[in-house]
Short mmCIF file of N, CA and C in Angstrom, two decimals:
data_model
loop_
_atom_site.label_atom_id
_atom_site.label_comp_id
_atom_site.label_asym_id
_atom_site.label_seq_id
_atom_site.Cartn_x
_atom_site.Cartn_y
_atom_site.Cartn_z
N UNK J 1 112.14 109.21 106.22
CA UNK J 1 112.48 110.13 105.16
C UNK J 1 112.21 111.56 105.60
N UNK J 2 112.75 112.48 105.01
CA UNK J 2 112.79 113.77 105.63
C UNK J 2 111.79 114.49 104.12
N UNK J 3 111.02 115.66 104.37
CA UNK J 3 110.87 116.83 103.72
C UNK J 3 111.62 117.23 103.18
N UNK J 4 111.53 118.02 101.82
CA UNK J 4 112.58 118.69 101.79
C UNK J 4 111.59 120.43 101.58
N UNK J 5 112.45 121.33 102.26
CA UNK J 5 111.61 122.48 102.11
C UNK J 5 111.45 123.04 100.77
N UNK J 6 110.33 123.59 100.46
CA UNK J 6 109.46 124.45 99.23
C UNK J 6 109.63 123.40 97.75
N UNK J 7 109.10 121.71 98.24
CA UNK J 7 109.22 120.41 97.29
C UNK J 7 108.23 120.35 98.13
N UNK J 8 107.48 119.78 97.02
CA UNK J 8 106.05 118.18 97.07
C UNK J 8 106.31 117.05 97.96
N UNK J 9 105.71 117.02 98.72
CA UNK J 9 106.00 115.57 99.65
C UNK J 9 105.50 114.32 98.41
N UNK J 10 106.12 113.49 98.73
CA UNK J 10 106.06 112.18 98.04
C UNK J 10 105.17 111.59 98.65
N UNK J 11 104.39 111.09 97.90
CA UNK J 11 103.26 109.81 98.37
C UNK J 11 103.79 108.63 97.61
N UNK J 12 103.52 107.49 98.70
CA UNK J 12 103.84 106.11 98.08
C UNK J 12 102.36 105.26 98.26
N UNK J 13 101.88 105.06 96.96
CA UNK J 13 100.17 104.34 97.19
C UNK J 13 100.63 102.63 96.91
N UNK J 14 100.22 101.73 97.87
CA UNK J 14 100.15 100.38 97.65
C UNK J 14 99.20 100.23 96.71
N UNK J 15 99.09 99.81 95.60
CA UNK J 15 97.97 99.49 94.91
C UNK J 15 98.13 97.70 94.54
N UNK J 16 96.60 97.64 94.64
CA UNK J 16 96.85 95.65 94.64
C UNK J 16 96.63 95.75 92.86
N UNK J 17 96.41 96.64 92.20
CA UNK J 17 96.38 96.37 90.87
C UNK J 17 96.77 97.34 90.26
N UNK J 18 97.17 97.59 88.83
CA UNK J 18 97.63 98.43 88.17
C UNK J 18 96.17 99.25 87.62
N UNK J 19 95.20 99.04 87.33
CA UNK J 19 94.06 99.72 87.36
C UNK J 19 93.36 100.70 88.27
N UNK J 20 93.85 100.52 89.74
CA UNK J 20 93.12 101.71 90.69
C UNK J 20 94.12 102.64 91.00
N UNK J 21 95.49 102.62 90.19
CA UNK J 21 96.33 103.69 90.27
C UNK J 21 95.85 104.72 89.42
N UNK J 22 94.90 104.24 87.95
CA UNK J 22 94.57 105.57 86.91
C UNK J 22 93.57 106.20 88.12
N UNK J 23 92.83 105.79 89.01
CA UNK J 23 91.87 106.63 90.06
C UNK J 23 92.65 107.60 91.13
N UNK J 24 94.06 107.73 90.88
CA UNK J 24 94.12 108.03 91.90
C UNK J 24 94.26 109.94 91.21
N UNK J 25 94.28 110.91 92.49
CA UNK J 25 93.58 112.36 92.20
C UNK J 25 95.14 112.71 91.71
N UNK J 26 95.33 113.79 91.02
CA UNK J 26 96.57 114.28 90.06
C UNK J 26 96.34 115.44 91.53
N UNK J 27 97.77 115.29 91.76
CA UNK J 27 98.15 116.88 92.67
C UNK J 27 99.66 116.98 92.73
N UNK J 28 99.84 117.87 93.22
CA UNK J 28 101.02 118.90 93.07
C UNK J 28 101.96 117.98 93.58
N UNK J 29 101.87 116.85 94.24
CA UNK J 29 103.06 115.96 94.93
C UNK J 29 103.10 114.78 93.78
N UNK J 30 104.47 114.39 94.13
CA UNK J 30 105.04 113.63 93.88
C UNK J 30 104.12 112.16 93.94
N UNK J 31 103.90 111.02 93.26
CA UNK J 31 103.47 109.88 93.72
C UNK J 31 104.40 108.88 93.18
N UNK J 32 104.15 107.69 94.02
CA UNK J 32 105.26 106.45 93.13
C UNK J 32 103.86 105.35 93.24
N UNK J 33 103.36 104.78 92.42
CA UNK J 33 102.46 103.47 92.92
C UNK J 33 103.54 102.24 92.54
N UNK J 34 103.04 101.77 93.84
CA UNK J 34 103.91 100.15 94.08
C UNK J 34 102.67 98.73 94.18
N UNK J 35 103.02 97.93 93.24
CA UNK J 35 102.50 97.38 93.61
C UNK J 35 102.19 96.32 94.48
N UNK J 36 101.27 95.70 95.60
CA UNK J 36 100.77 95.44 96.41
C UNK J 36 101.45 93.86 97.12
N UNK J 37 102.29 93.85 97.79
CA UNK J 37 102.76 92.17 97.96
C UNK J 37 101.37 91.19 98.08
N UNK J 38 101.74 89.91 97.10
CA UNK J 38 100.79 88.56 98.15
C UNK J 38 100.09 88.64 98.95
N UNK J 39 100.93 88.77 100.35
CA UNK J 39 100.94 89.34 102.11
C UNK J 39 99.95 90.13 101.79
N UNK J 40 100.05 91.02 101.19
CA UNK J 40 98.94 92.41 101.86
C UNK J 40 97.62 91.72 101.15
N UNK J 41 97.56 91.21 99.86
CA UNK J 41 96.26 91.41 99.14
C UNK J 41 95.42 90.52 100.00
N UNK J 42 96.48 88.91 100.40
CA UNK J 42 95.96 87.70 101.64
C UNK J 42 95.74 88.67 103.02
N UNK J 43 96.19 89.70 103.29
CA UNK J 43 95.75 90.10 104.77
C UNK J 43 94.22 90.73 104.45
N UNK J 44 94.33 91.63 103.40
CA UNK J 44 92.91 92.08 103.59
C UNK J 44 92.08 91.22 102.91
N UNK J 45 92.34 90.06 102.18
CA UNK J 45 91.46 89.39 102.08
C UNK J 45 90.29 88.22 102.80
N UNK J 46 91.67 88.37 103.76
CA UNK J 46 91.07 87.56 105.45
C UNK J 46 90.68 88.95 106.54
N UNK J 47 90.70 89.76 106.44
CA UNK J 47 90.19 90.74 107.13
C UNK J 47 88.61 91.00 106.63
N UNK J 48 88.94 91.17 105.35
CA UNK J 48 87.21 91.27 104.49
C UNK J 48 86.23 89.69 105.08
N UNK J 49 87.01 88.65 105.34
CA UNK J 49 86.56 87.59 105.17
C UNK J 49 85.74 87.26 106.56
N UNK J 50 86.81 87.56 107.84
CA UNK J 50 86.45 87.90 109.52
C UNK J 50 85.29 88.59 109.54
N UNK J 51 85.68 89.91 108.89
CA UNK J 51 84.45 90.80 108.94
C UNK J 51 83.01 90.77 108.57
N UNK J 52 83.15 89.43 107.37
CA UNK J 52 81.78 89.02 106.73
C UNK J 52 81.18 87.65 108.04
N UNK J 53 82.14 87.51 108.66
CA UNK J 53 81.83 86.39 109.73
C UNK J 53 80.90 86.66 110.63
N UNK J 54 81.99 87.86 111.13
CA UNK J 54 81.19 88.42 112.82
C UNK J 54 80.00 89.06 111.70
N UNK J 55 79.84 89.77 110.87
CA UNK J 55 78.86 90.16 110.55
C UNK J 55 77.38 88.96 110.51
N UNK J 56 77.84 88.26 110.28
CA UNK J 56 76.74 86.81 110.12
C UNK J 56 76.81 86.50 111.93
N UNK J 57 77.43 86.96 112.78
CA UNK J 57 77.12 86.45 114.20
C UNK J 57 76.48 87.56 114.58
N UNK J 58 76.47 88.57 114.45
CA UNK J 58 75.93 89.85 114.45
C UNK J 58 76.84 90.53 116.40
N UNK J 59 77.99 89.87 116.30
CA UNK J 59 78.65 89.90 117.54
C UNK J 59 77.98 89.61 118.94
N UNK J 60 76.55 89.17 118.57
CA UNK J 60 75.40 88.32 119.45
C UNK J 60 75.26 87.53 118.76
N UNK J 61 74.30 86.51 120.00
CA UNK J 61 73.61 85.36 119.29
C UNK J 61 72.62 85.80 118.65
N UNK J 62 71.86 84.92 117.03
CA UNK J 62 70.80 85.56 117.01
C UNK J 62 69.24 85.11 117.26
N UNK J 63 70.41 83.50 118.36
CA UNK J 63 68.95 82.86 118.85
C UNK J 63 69.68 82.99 120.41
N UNK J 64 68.76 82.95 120.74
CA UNK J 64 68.91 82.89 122.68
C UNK J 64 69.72 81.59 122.89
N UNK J 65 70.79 81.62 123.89
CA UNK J 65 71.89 80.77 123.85
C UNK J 65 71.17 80.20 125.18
N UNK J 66 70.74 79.33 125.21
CA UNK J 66 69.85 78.83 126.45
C UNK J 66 70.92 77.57 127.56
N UNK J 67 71.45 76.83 127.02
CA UNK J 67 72.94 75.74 126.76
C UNK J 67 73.61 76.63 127.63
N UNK J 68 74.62 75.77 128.37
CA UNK J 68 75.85 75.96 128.61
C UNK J 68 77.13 76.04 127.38
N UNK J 69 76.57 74.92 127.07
CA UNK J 69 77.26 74.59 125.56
C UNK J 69 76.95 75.43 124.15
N UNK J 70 75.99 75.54 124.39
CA UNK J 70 75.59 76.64 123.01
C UNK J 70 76.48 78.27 123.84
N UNK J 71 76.78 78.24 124.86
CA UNK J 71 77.14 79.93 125.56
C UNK J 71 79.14 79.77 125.12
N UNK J 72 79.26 78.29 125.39
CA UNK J 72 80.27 78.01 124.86
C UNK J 72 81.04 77.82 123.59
N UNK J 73 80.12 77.56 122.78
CA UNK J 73 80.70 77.49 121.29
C UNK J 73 80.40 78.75 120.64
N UNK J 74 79.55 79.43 120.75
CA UNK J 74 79.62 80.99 120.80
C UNK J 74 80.67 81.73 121.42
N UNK J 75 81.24 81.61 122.38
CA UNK J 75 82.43 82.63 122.86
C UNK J 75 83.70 81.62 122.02
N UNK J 76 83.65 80.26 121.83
CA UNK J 76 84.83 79.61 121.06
C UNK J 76 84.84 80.43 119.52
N UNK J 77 83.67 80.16 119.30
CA UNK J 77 83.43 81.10 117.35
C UNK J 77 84.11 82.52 117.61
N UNK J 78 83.86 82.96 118.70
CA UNK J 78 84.11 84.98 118.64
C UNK J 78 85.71 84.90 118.88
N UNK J 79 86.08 84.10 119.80
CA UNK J 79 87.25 83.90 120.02
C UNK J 79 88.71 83.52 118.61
N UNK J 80 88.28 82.83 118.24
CA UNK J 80 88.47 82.24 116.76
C UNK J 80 88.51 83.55 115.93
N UNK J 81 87.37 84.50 115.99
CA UNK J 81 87.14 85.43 115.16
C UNK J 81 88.47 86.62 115.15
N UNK J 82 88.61 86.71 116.83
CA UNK J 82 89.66 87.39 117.38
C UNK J 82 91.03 87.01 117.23
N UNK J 83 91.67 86.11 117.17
CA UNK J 83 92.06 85.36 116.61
C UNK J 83 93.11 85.10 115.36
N UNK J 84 91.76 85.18 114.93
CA UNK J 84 91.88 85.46 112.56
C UNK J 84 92.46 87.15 112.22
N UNK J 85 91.44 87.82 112.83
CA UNK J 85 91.94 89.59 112.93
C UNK J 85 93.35 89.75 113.10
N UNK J 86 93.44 89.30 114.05
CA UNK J 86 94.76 89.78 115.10
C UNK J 86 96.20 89.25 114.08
N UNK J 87 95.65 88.04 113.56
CA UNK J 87 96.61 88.08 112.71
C UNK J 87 96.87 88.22 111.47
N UNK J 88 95.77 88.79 111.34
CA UNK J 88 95.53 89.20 109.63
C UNK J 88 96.26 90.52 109.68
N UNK J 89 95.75 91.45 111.03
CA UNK J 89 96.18 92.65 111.22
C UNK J 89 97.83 92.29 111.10
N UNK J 90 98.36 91.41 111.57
CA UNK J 90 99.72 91.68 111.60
C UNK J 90 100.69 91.42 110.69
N UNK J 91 99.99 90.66 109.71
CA UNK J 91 100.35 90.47 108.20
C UNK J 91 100.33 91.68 107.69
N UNK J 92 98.76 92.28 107.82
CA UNK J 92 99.04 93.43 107.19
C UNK J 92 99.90 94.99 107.43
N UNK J 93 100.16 94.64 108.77
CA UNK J 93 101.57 95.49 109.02
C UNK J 93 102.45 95.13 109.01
N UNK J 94 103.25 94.27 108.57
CA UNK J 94 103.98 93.23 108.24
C UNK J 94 104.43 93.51 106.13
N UNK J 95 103.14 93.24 105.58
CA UNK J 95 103.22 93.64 104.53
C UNK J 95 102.91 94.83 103.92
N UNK J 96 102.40 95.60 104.41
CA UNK J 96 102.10 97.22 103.99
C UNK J 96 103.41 98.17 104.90
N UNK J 97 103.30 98.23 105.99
CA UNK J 97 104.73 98.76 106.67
C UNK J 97 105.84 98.78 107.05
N UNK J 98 106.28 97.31 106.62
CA UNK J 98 107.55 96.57 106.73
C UNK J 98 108.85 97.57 107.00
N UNK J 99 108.94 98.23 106.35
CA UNK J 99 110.17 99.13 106.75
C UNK J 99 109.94 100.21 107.50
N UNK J 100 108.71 100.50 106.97
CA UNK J 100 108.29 101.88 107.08
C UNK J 100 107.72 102.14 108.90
N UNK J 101 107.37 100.96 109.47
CA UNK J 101 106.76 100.60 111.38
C UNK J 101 107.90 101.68 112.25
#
């Protein structure tokens, strides 16, 4: 989309609910709120979800991995973790940028 000169640029806000659109700040531009596909609310809801993961692995062990096998199912879990992201991330550009990439 183009500018148009001495006009308000348009903002387009994804909102996953009709309630965090009354938050949003009143200014001189234009806004449209849309609301939020499936896709997006499931991407960041598995992104929030990854993130509460590795947070519980603390991206270390938080006992000494002494095992071959314990060194192994630790890089399988992080791997997995990497994984889940990668495609959560791509849902969520997928569903938030779809046209717009």
């Amino acid at each position: 989309s183009r500018m148009a000169p001495n006009r308000p640029p348009l903002i387009l806000h994804l909102s996953a609910d009709a309630a965090s659109s009354a938050s949003l700040p009143a200014s001189s531009s234009a806004s449209v709120v849309v609301a939020a596909p499936a896709g997006l609310r499931g991407a960041v809801a598995e992104i929030q979800a990854v993130l509460a993961e590795n947070q519980d692995t603390g991206g270390r062990a938080s006992a000494p991995l002494d095992t071959k096998a314990q060194k192994l199912a630790w890089w399988e879990r992080r791997m997995s973790l990497d994984g889940r992201m990668a495609e959560a991330l791509s849902e969520l550009d997928r569903s938030a940028l779809g046209p717009w990439r």
